[in-house]
Coordinates of C-alpha atoms in Angstrom, one line a residue:
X4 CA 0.0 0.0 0.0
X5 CA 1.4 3.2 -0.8
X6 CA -1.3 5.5 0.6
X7 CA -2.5 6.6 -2.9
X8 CA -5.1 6.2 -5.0
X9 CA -3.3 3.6 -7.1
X10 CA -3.6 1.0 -4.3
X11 CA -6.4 0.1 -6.5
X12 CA -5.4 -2.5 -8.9
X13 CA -6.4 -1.6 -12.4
X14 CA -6.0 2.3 -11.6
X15 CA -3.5 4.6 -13.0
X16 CA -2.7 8.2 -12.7
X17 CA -1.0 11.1 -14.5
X18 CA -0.4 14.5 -14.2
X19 CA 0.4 17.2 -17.1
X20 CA 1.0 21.0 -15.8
X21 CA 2.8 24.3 -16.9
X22 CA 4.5 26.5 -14.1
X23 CA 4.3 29.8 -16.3
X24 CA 0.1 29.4 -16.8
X25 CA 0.0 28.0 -12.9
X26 CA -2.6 25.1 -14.0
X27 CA -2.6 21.9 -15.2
X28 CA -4.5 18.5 -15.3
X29 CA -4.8 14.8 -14.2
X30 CA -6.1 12.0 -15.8
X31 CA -7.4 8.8 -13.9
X32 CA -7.1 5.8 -16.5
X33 CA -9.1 2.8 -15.8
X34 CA -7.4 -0.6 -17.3
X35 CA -10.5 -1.8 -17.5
X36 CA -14.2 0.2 -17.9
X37 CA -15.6 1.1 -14.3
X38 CA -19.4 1.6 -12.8
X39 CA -19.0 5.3 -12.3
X40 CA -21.5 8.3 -10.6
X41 CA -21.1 11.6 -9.4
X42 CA -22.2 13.4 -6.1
X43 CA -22.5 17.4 -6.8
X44 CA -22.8 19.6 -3.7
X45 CA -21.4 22.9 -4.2
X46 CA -23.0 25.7 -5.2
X47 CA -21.0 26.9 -8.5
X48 CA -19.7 23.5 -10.3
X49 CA -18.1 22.7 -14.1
X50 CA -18.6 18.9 -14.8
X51 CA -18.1 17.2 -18.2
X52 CA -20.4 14.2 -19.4
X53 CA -21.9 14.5 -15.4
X54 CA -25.1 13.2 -17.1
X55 CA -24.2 10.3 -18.2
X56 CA -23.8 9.6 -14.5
X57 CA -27.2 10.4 -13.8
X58 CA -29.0 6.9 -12.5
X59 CA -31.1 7.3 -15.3
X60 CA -29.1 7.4 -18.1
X61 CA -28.3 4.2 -19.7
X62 CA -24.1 3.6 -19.6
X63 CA -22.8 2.7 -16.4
X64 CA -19.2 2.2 -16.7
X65 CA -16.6 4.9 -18.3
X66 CA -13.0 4.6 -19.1
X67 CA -11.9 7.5 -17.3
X68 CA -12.0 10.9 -14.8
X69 CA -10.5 14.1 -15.8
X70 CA -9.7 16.5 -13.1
X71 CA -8.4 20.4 -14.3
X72 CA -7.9 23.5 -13.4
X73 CA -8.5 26.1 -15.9
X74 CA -12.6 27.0 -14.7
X75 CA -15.4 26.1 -17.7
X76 CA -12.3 26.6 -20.2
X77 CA -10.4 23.2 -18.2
X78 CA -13.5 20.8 -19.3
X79 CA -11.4 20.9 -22.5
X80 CA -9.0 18.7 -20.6
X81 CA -11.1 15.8 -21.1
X82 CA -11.2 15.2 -24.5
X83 CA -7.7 15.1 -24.8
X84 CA -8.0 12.2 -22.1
X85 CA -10.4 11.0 -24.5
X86 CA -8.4 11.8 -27.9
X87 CA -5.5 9.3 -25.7
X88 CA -8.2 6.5 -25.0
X89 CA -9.3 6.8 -28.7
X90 CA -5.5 6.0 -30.2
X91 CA -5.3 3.3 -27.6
X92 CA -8.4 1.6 -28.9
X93 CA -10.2 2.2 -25.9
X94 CA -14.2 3.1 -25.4
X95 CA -17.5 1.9 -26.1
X96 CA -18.1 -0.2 -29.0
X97 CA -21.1 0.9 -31.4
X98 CA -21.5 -1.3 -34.4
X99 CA -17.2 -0.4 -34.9
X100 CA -17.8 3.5 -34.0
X101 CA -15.3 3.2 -30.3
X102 CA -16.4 6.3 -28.5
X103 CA -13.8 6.5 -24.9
X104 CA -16.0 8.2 -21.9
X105 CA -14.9 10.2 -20.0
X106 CA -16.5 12.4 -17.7
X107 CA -14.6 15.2 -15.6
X108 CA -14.9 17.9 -13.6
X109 CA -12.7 21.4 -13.1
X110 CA -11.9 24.2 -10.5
X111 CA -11.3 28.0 -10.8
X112 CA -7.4 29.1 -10.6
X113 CA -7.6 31.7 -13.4
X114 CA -6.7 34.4 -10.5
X115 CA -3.5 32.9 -8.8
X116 CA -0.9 34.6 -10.8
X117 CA 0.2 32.4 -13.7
X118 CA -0.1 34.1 -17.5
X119 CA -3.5 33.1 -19.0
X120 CA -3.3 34.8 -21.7
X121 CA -3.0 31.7 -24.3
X122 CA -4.9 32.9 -27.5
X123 CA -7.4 31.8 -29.2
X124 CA -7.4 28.2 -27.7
X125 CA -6.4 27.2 -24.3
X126 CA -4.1 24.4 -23.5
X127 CA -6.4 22.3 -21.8
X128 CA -6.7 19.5 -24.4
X129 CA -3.3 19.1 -24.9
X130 CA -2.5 19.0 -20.8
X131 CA -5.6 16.4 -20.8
X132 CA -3.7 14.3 -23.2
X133 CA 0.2 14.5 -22.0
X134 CA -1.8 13.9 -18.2
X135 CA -3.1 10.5 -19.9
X136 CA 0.7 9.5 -21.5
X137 CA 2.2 10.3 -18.3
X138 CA -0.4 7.8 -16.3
X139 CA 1.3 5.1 -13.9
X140 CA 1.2 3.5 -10.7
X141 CA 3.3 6.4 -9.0
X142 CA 2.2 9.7 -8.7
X143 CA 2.9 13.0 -6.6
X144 CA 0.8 15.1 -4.6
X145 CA 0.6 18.7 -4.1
X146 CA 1.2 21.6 -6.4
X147 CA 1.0 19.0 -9.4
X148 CA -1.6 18.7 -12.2
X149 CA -4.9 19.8 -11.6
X150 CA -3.6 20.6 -8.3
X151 CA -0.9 23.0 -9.3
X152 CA -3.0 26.5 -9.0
X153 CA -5.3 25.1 -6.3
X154 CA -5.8 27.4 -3.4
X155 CA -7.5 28.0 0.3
X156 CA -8.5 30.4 2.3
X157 CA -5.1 30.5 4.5
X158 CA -2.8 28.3 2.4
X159 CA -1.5 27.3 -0.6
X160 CA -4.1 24.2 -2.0
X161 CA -2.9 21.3 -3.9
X162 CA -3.7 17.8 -5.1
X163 CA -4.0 14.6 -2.1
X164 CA -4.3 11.0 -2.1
X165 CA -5.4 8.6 0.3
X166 CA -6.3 5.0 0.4
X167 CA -7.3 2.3 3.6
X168 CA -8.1 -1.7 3.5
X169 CA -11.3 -2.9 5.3
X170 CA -11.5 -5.2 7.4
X171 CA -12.9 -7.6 4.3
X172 CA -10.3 -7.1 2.3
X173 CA -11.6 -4.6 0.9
X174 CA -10.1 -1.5 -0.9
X175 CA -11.1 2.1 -1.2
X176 CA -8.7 5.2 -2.0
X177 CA -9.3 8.8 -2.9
X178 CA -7.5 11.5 -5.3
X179 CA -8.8 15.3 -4.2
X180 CA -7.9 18.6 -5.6
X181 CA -8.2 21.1 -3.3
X182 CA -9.3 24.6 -4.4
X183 CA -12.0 25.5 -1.3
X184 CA -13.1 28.7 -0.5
X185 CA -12.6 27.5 2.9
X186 CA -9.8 26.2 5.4
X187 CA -8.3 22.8 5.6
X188 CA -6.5 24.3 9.2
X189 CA -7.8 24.8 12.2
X190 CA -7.6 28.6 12.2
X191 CA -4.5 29.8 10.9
X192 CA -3.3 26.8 11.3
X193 CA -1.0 24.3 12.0
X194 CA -3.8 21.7 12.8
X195 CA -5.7 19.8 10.1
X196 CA -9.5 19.9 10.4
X197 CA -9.2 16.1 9.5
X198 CA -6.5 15.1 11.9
X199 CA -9.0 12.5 14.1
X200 CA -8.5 10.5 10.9
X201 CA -4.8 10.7 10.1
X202 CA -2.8 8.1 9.7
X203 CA 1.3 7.6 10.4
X204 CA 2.4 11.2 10.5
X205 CA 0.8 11.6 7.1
X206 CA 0.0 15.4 7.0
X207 CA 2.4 16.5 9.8
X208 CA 1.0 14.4 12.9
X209 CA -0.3 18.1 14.6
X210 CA -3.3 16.2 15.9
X211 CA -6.3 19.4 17.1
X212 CA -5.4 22.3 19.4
X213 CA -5.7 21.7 22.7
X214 CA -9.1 24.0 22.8
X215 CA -11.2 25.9 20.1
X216 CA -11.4 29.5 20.3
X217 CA -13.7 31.6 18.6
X218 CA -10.8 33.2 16.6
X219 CA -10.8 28.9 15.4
X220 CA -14.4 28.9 14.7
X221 CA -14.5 31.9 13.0
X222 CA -15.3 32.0 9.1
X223 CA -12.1 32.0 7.0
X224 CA -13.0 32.5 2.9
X225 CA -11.6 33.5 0.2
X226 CA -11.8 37.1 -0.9
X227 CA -14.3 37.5 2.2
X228 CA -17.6 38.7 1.3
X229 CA -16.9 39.1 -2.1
X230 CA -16.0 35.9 -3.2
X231 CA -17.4 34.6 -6.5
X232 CA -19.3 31.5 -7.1
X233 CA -16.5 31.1 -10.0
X234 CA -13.2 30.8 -7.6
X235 CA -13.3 27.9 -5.7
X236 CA -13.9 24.3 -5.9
X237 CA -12.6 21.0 -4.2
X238 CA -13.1 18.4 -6.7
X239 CA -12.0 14.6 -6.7
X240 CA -13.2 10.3 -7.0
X241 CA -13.0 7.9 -4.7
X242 CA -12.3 4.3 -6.0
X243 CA -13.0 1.1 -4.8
X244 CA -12.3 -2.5 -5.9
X245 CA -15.9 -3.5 -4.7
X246 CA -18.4 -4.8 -6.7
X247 CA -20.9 -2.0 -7.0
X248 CA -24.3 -1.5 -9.3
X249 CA -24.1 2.4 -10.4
X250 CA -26.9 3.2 -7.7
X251 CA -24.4 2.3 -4.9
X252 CA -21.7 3.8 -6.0
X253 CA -23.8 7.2 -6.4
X254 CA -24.7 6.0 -2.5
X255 CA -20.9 5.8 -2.3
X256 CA -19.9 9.0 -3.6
X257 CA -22.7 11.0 -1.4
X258 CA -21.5 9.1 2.0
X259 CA -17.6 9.6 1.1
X260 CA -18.4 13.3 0.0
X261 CA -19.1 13.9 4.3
X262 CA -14.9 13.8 3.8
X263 CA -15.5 17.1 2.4
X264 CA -16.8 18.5 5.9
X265 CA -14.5 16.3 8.3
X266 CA -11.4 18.3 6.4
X267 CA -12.7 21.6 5.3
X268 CA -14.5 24.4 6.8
X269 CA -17.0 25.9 5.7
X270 CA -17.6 23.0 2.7
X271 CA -20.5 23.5 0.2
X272 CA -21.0 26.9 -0.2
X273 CA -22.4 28.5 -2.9
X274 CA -19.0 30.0 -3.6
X275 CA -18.0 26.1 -4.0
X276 CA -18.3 23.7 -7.1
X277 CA -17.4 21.0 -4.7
X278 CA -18.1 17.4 -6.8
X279 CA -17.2 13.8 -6.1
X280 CA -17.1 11.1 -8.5
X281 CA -17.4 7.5 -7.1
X282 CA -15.8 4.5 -9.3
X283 CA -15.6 0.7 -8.6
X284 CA -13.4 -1.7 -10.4
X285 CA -15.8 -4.6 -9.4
X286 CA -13.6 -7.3 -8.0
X287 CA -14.7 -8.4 -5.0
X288 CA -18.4 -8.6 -3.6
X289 CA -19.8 -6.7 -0.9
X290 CA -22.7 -7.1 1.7
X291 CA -25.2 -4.6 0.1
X292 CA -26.5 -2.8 3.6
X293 CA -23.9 -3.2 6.5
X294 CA -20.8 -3.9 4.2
X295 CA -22.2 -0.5 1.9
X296 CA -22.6 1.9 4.9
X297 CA -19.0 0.1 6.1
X298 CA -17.2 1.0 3.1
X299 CA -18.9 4.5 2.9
X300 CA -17.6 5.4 6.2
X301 CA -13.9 4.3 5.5
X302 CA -14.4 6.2 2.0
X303 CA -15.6 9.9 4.0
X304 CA -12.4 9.3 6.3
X305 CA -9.7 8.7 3.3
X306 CA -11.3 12.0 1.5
X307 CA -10.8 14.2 4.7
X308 CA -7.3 12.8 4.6
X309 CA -6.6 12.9 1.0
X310 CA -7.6 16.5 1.7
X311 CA -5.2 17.4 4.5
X312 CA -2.6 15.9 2.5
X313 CA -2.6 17.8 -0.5
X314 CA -2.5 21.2 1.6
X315 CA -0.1 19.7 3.4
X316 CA 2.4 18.4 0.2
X317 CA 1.8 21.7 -1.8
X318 CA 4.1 24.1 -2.3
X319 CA 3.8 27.9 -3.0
X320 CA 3.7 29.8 -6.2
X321 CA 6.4 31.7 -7.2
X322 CA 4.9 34.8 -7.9
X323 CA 4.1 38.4 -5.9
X324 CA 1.3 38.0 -3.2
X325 CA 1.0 33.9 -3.5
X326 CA -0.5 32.6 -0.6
X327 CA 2.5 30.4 1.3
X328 CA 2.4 26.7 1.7
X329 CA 1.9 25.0 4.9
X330 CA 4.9 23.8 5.1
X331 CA 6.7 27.5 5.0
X332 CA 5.6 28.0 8.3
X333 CA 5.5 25.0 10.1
X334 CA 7.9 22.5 8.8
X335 CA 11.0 23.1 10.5
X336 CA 13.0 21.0 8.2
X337 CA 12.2 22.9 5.5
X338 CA 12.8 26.4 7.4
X339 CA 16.3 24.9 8.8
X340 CA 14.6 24.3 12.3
X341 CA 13.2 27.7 12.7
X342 CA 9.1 26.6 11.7
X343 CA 6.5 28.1 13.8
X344 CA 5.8 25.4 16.9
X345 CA 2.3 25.4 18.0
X346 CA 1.3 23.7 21.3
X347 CA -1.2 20.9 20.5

């Protein structure tokens, strides 16, 4: 297990990004078609293909999950995800006609600094496609990909991965990029929000402050009261290597999205285009009612730490007024022992 979202057998991941525009994409590649939904809860989202997701519509598996940066102009990077799939041979099969699905879903980081001035068409489709090449078992976390531009209201956002084995046998990771108009600290930090769930040291072992104040509690967002439904969005899939129907994994994906609120606060605000995709590689069977609400549970606890650890593993951008990363102030490794040390 290497705490990622690649635990998943069958799964692969790559990331494509440019440090001059400050965005960039990731591509989830399934080896083999997966049940797929989608769980929407914030207030300002960009999806691609999010309707053939809908319980209703007729496909259940897809070949795929885009995540970009980029805003409405970032759905883009899915069909070079797709234009990948297509030279590979990959989709569904109409009479000879091989169409690759792949839905997606992208966050606001037009505003962070990096030159978006790209003409007449923006890079997206190309970052889609170079994300899909680059797809392997290994992948990094933090300012990377569709994480690269991602920001929070007090630090620098970024891309996480989790993943956690049930008791079963069972397998369920999480890739999230984190771009809330919220906090993923307690405060101004250094605690995570989702440290109840953390697991060996992985986002800085800071466990919760001793005591909440109501300087904690108090409501940290993005550009304050006039923050734009356009700006912010935490986006991301959970996987699993259970057998699911595409009903239960949309049961999945609204269970696991709690992660959202266990690692960020405020979550879900009409400022947000928060959205969760749920996918299953359908290996191993699972108790529909018990062994369901079991692996949903497990599922909302690796988000919030998937969460937590792409704050925590970003780094800041390099340009005038960036927010900093979280480890520019507390990591005292990285500030030659002189990091800010918080009781608790």
């Amino acid at each position: 297990m290497k705490n990622l979202l690649t635990d998943i057998a069958g799964v692969r991941v790559g990331h494509a990004d440019d440090a001059k525009l400050a965005s960039g994409a990731t591509a989830i590649i399934f080896d083999q078609p997966a049940v797929a939904a989608i769980d929407i809860r914030g207030g300002g989202p960009g999806t691609r293909e999010d309707a053939l997701l809908d319980l209703a519509s007729t496909q259940e598996r897809v070949d795929a999950i885009a995540l970009s940066g980029g805003s409405a102009f970032g759905i883009e990077a899915g069909g070079g995800v797709q234009a990948w799939l297509a030279e590979q041979g990959r989709g569904l099969n109409i009479r000879g006609a091989v169409i690759p699905l792949v839905p997606g879903a992208i966050m606001f980081d037009l505003l962070n600094g990096g030159g978006k001035a790209w003409g007449r068409f923006a890079p997206y489709r190309d970052l889609g496609y170079a994300a899909a090449l680059a797809a392997s078992h290994d992948f990094a976390l933090g300012s990377v990909g569709a994480g690269l531009g991602a920001t929070t209201a007090t630090f620098k956002g970024g891309l996480g991965s989790a993943s956690a084995v049930l008791a079963n046998g069972i397998k369920v990771a999480a890739i999230i990029v984190v771009n809330a108009v919220g906090s993923a600290t307690v405060g101004d930090g250094p605690w995570f929000w989702a440290a109840p769930f953390e697991e060996n040291g992985e986002f800085g072992a800071r466990g919760l402050p001793p005591a909440f104040t109501p300087d904690m509690l108090a409501m940290r967002i993005k550009g304050g009261p006039a923050a734009t439904a356009g700006e912010n969005t935490t986006i991301g899939l959970v996987v699993t290597d259970a057998t699911l129907t595409k009903a239960q994994a949309k049961r999945l994906a609204m269970i696991a999205h709690t992660g959202f609120a266990r690692a960020i606060y405020p979550v879900h605000a009409p400022t947000d285009g928060d959205v969760l995709f749920a996918a299953a590689t359908c290996a191993k069977p699972i108790e529909p009612l018990v062994g369901l609400t079991e692996l949903g549970t497990v599922a909302a606890n690796v988000v919030a730490r998937a969460i937590a650890r792409g704050v925590y593993s970003a780094t800041a951008l390099p340009f005038p007024g960036a927010l900093p990363a979280w480890k520019d102030r507390f990591d005292q490794k990285r500030n030659g022992g002189h990091g800010v040390t918080l009781t608790g």
